[in-house]
């Protein structure tokens, strides 16, 4: 019996490798986004603490108010930086997601094509096998008929 060979085996392996790379890239971008989110949450906490310190300074020690205002300003600036980093990372993650989806489509296309060609190959092999069985049956039939007419 003949063996099935997929003509696009090399292309399928390449598509699978690209899919693995895209998965790793996406996972890295996802981790970076998580780090950005955590940094933003931490910075938001610092900013809120600074606002609370400014309020307390305004109520209890006005001489320290200018220092607290400077500190709040700096914490607000850092918070905006963290938000910008998070937004930029979301864009990067979305690009990685698109690459992952495209790589998955490409790999899936080759898998389906291979499956379809394998089914067609099996059908052809079954047809060949059936022809051999039919021919064998005819030969046996003619041989039995030949021997039965001699007796």
PDB file of C-alpha atoms in Angstrom:
ATOM      1  CA  UNK A   1       0.000   0.000   0.000  1.00  0.00           C
ATOM      2  CA  UNK A   2       1.292   3.454  -0.923  1.00  0.00           C
ATOM      3  CA  UNK A   3       2.175   5.979   1.757  1.00  0.00           C
ATOM      4  CA  UNK A   4       0.595   9.404   1.983  1.00  0.00           C
ATOM      5  CA  UNK A   5       2.925  12.331   1.365  1.00  0.00           C
ATOM      6  CA  UNK A   6       1.797  15.890   1.940  1.00  0.00           C
ATOM      7  CA  UNK A   7       3.392  18.203  -0.607  1.00  0.00           C
ATOM      8  CA  UNK A   8       3.290  21.175   1.719  1.00  0.00           C
ATOM      9  CA  UNK A   9       4.878  19.493   4.741  1.00  0.00           C
ATOM     10  CA  UNK A  10       7.721  22.024   4.858  1.00  0.00           C
ATOM     11  CA  UNK A  11       5.280  24.916   4.595  1.00  0.00           C
ATOM     12  CA  UNK A  12       3.166  23.426   7.352  1.00  0.00           C
ATOM     13  CA  UNK A  13       6.187  23.044   9.647  1.00  0.00           C
ATOM     14  CA  UNK A  14       7.172  26.648   8.939  1.00  0.00           C
ATOM     15  CA  UNK A  15       3.629  27.857   9.675  1.00  0.00           C
ATOM     16  CA  UNK A  16       3.640  25.876  12.934  1.00  0.00           C
ATOM     17  CA  UNK A  17       6.984  27.419  13.910  1.00  0.00           C
ATOM     18  CA  UNK A  18       5.671  30.905  13.156  1.00  0.00           C
ATOM     19  CA  UNK A  19       2.611  30.112  15.265  1.00  0.00           C
ATOM     20  CA  UNK A  20       4.837  29.103  18.188  1.00  0.00           C
ATOM     21  CA  UNK A  21       6.843  32.318  17.839  1.00  0.00           C
ATOM     22  CA  UNK A  22       3.634  34.369  17.714  1.00  0.00           C
ATOM     23  CA  UNK A  23       2.349  32.606  20.847  1.00  0.00           C
ATOM     24  CA  UNK A  24       5.561  33.377  22.734  1.00  0.00           C
ATOM     25  CA  UNK A  25       5.497  36.999  21.533  1.00  0.00           C
ATOM     26  CA  UNK A  26       1.893  37.407  22.628  1.00  0.00           C
ATOM     27  CA  UNK A  27       2.640  35.896  26.040  1.00  0.00           C
ATOM     28  CA  UNK A  28       5.564  38.301  26.502  1.00  0.00           C
ATOM     29  CA  UNK A  29       3.447  41.295  25.519  1.00  0.00           C
ATOM     30  CA  UNK A  30       0.733  40.125  27.896  1.00  0.00           C
ATOM     31  CA  UNK A  31       3.272  39.923  30.730  1.00  0.00           C
ATOM     32  CA  UNK A  32       4.558  43.398  29.902  1.00  0.00           C
ATOM     33  CA  UNK A  33       1.002  44.728  29.975  1.00  0.00           C
ATOM     34  CA  UNK A  34       0.460  43.109  33.353  1.00  0.00           C
ATOM     35  CA  UNK A  35       3.629  44.789  34.652  1.00  0.00           C
ATOM     36  CA  UNK A  36       2.399  48.138  33.296  1.00  0.00           C
ATOM     37  CA  UNK A  37      -0.980  47.667  34.957  1.00  0.00           C
ATOM     38  CA  UNK A  38       0.650  46.814  38.285  1.00  0.00           C
ATOM     39  CA  UNK A  39       3.009  49.810  38.028  1.00  0.00           C
ATOM     40  CA  UNK A  40       0.053  52.090  37.296  1.00  0.00           C
ATOM     41  CA  UNK A  41      -1.902  50.758  40.273  1.00  0.00           C
ATOM     42  CA  UNK A  42       1.119  51.262  42.524  1.00  0.00           C
ATOM     43  CA  UNK A  43       1.631  54.793  41.211  1.00  0.00           C
ATOM     44  CA  UNK A  44      -2.070  55.557  41.666  1.00  0.00           C
ATOM     45  CA  UNK A  45      -1.722  54.526  45.311  1.00  0.00           C
ATOM     46  CA  UNK A  46       1.263  56.840  45.727  1.00  0.00           C
ATOM     47  CA  UNK A  47      -0.625  59.677  44.066  1.00  0.00           C
ATOM     48  CA  UNK A  48      -3.640  59.175  46.351  1.00  0.00           C
ATOM     49  CA  UNK A  49      -1.335  59.075  49.386  1.00  0.00           C
ATOM     50  CA  UNK A  50       0.286  62.308  48.195  1.00  0.00           C
ATOM     51  CA  UNK A  51      -3.140  63.955  47.831  1.00  0.00           C
ATOM     52  CA  UNK A  52      -4.032  62.848  51.346  1.00  0.00           C
ATOM     53  CA  UNK A  53      -0.725  64.239  52.628  1.00  0.00           C
ATOM     54  CA  UNK A  54      -1.417  67.545  50.853  1.00  0.00           C
ATOM     55  CA  UNK A  55      -4.891  67.753  52.430  1.00  0.00           C
ATOM     56  CA  UNK A  56      -3.463  67.046  55.875  1.00  0.00           C
ATOM     57  CA  UNK A  57      -0.694  69.612  55.360  1.00  0.00           C
ATOM     58  CA  UNK A  58      -3.288  72.186  54.334  1.00  0.00           C
ATOM     59  CA  UNK A  59      -5.262  71.518  57.490  1.00  0.00           C
ATOM     60  CA  UNK A  60      -2.516  71.032  60.058  1.00  0.00           C
ATOM     61  CA  UNK A  61       0.835  72.407  58.809  1.00  0.00           C
ATOM     62  CA  UNK A  62       0.521  75.037  56.061  1.00  0.00           C
ATOM     63  CA  UNK A  63       4.288  75.574  56.025  1.00  0.00           C
ATOM     64  CA  UNK A  64       4.706  72.083  54.465  1.00  0.00           C
ATOM     65  CA  UNK A  65       1.960  72.623  51.886  1.00  0.00           C
ATOM     66  CA  UNK A  66       4.348  73.787  49.128  1.00  0.00           C
ATOM     67  CA  UNK A  67       6.453  70.632  49.534  1.00  0.00           C
ATOM     68  CA  UNK A  68       3.353  68.431  49.377  1.00  0.00           C
ATOM     69  CA  UNK A  69       2.080  70.276  46.313  1.00  0.00           C
ATOM     70  CA  UNK A  70       5.396  69.656  44.550  1.00  0.00           C
ATOM     71  CA  UNK A  71       5.244  66.013  45.607  1.00  0.00           C
ATOM     72  CA  UNK A  72       1.641  65.676  44.325  1.00  0.00           C
ATOM     73  CA  UNK A  73       2.624  67.304  41.035  1.00  0.00           C
ATOM     74  CA  UNK A  74       5.515  64.820  40.621  1.00  0.00           C
ATOM     75  CA  UNK A  75       3.285  61.840  41.497  1.00  0.00           C
ATOM     76  CA  UNK A  76       0.651  63.036  38.997  1.00  0.00           C
ATOM     77  CA  UNK A  77       3.344  63.310  36.315  1.00  0.00           C
ATOM     78  CA  UNK A  78       4.541  59.767  37.058  1.00  0.00           C
ATOM     79  CA  UNK A  79       0.971  58.471  37.033  1.00  0.00           C
ATOM     80  CA  UNK A  80       0.435  59.986  33.573  1.00  0.00           C
ATOM     81  CA  UNK A  81       3.675  58.322  32.417  1.00  0.00           C
ATOM     82  CA  UNK A  82       2.437  54.941  33.699  1.00  0.00           C
ATOM     83  CA  UNK A  83      -0.885  55.446  31.934  1.00  0.00           C
ATOM     84  CA  UNK A  84       0.917  56.324  28.690  1.00  0.00           C
ATOM     85  CA  UNK A  85       3.132  53.238  29.054  1.00  0.00           C
ATOM     86  CA  UNK A  86       0.042  51.092  29.651  1.00  0.00           C
ATOM     87  CA  UNK A  87      -1.692  52.520  26.582  1.00  0.00           C
ATOM     88  CA  UNK A  88       1.382  51.963  24.430  1.00  0.00           C
ATOM     89  CA  UNK A  89       1.664  48.400  25.717  1.00  0.00           C
ATOM     90  CA  UNK A  90      -2.004  47.752  24.935  1.00  0.00           C
ATOM     91  CA  UNK A  91      -1.288  48.785  21.335  1.00  0.00           C
ATOM     92  CA  UNK A  92       1.738  46.467  21.224  1.00  0.00           C
ATOM     93  CA  UNK A  93      -0.327  43.629  22.659  1.00  0.00           C
ATOM     94  CA  UNK A  94      -3.058  44.180  20.088  1.00  0.00           C
ATOM     95  CA  UNK A  95      -0.478  43.989  17.289  1.00  0.00           C
ATOM     96  CA  UNK A  96       0.895  40.768  18.779  1.00  0.00           C
ATOM     97  CA  UNK A  97      -2.662  39.422  18.997  1.00  0.00           C
ATOM     98  CA  UNK A  98      -3.220  40.182  15.299  1.00  0.00           C
ATOM     99  CA  UNK A  99       0.036  38.425  14.387  1.00  0.00           C
ATOM    100  CA  UNK A 100      -1.024  35.441  16.502  1.00  0.00           C
ATOM    101  CA  UNK A 101      -4.414  35.244  14.829  1.00  0.00           C
ATOM    102  CA  UNK A 102      -2.834  35.426  11.374  1.00  0.00           C
ATOM    103  CA  UNK A 103      -0.261  32.749  12.229  1.00  0.00           C
ATOM    104  CA  UNK A 104      -3.028  30.543  13.618  1.00  0.00           C
ATOM    105  CA  UNK A 105      -5.062  30.951  10.422  1.00  0.00           C
ATOM    106  CA  UNK A 106      -2.051  30.037   8.302  1.00  0.00           C
ATOM    107  CA  UNK A 107      -1.240  26.928  10.348  1.00  0.00           C
ATOM    108  CA  UNK A 108      -4.890  25.886  10.412  1.00  0.00           C
ATOM    109  CA  UNK A 109      -5.108  26.310   6.641  1.00  0.00           C
ATOM    110  CA  UNK A 110      -2.293  23.791   6.144  1.00  0.00           C
ATOM    111  CA  UNK A 111      -3.798  21.380   8.691  1.00  0.00           C
ATOM    112  CA  UNK A 112      -7.133  21.410   6.894  1.00  0.00           C
ATOM    113  CA  UNK A 113      -5.491  21.034   3.505  1.00  0.00           C
ATOM    114  CA  UNK A 114      -3.466  18.062   4.743  1.00  0.00           C
ATOM    115  CA  UNK A 115      -6.574  16.483   6.231  1.00  0.00           C
ATOM    116  CA  UNK A 116      -8.507  16.975   3.014  1.00  0.00           C
ATOM    117  CA  UNK A 117      -5.696  15.537   0.884  1.00  0.00           C
ATOM    118  CA  UNK A 118      -5.295  12.600   3.254  1.00  0.00           C
ATOM    119  CA  UNK A 119      -9.007  11.775   2.959  1.00  0.00           C
ATOM    120  CA  UNK A 120      -8.772  11.980  -0.830  1.00  0.00           C
ATOM    121  CA  UNK A 121      -5.702   9.697  -0.714  1.00  0.00           C
ATOM    122  CA  UNK A 122      -7.561   7.168   1.436  1.00  0.00           C
ATOM    123  CA  UNK A 123     -10.497   7.149  -0.968  1.00  0.00           C
ATOM    124  CA  UNK A 124      -8.178   6.559  -3.940  1.00  0.00           C
ATOM    125  CA  UNK A 125      -6.444   3.736  -2.072  1.00  0.00           C
ATOM    126  CA  UNK A 126      -9.781   2.144  -1.180  1.00  0.00           C
ATOM    127  CA  UNK A 127     -10.871   2.365  -4.819  1.00  0.00           C
ATOM    128  CA  UNK A 128      -7.606   0.697  -5.941  1.00  0.00           C
ATOM    129  CA  UNK A 129      -8.035  -2.005  -3.316  1.00  0.00           C
ATOM    130  CA  UNK A 130     -11.631  -2.580  -4.396  1.00  0.00           C
ATOM    131  CA  UNK A 131     -10.513  -2.927  -8.031  1.00  0.00           C
ATOM    132  CA  UNK A 132      -7.925  -5.534  -7.026  1.00  0.00           C
ATOM    133  CA  UNK A 133     -10.537  -7.426  -5.020  1.00  0.00           C
ATOM    134  CA  UNK A 134     -12.993  -7.255  -7.932  1.00  0.00           C
ATOM    135  CA  UNK A 135     -10.362  -8.547 -10.362  1.00  0.00           C
ATOM    136  CA  UNK A 136      -9.413 -11.328  -7.953  1.00  0.00           C
ATOM    137  CA  UNK A 137     -13.057 -12.279  -7.604  1.00  0.00           C
ATOM    138  CA  UNK A 138     -13.506 -12.367 -11.378  1.00  0.00           C
ATOM    139  CA  UNK A 139     -10.404 -14.507 -11.842  1.00  0.00           C
ATOM    140  CA  UNK A 140     -11.561 -16.936  -9.156  1.00  0.00           C
ATOM    141  CA  UNK A 141     -15.015 -17.028 -10.709  1.00  0.00           C
ATOM    142  CA  UNK A 142     -13.604 -17.823 -14.176  1.00  0.00           C
ATOM    143  CA  UNK A 143     -11.253 -20.421 -12.770  1.00  0.00           C
ATOM    144  CA  UNK A 144     -14.079 -22.151 -10.903  1.00  0.00           C
ATOM    145  CA  UNK A 145     -16.232 -22.035 -14.015  1.00  0.00           C
ATOM    146  CA  UNK A 146     -13.378 -23.433 -16.098  1.00  0.00           C
ATOM    147  CA  UNK A 147     -12.787 -26.336 -13.708  1.00  0.00           C
ATOM    148  CA  UNK A 148     -16.487 -27.061 -13.287  1.00  0.00           C
ATOM    149  CA  UNK A 149     -17.023 -27.338 -17.075  1.00  0.00           C
ATOM    150  CA  UNK A 150     -14.121 -29.825 -17.434  1.00  0.00           C
ATOM    151  CA  UNK A 151     -15.580 -32.283 -14.959  1.00  0.00           C
TER     152      UNK A 151
END
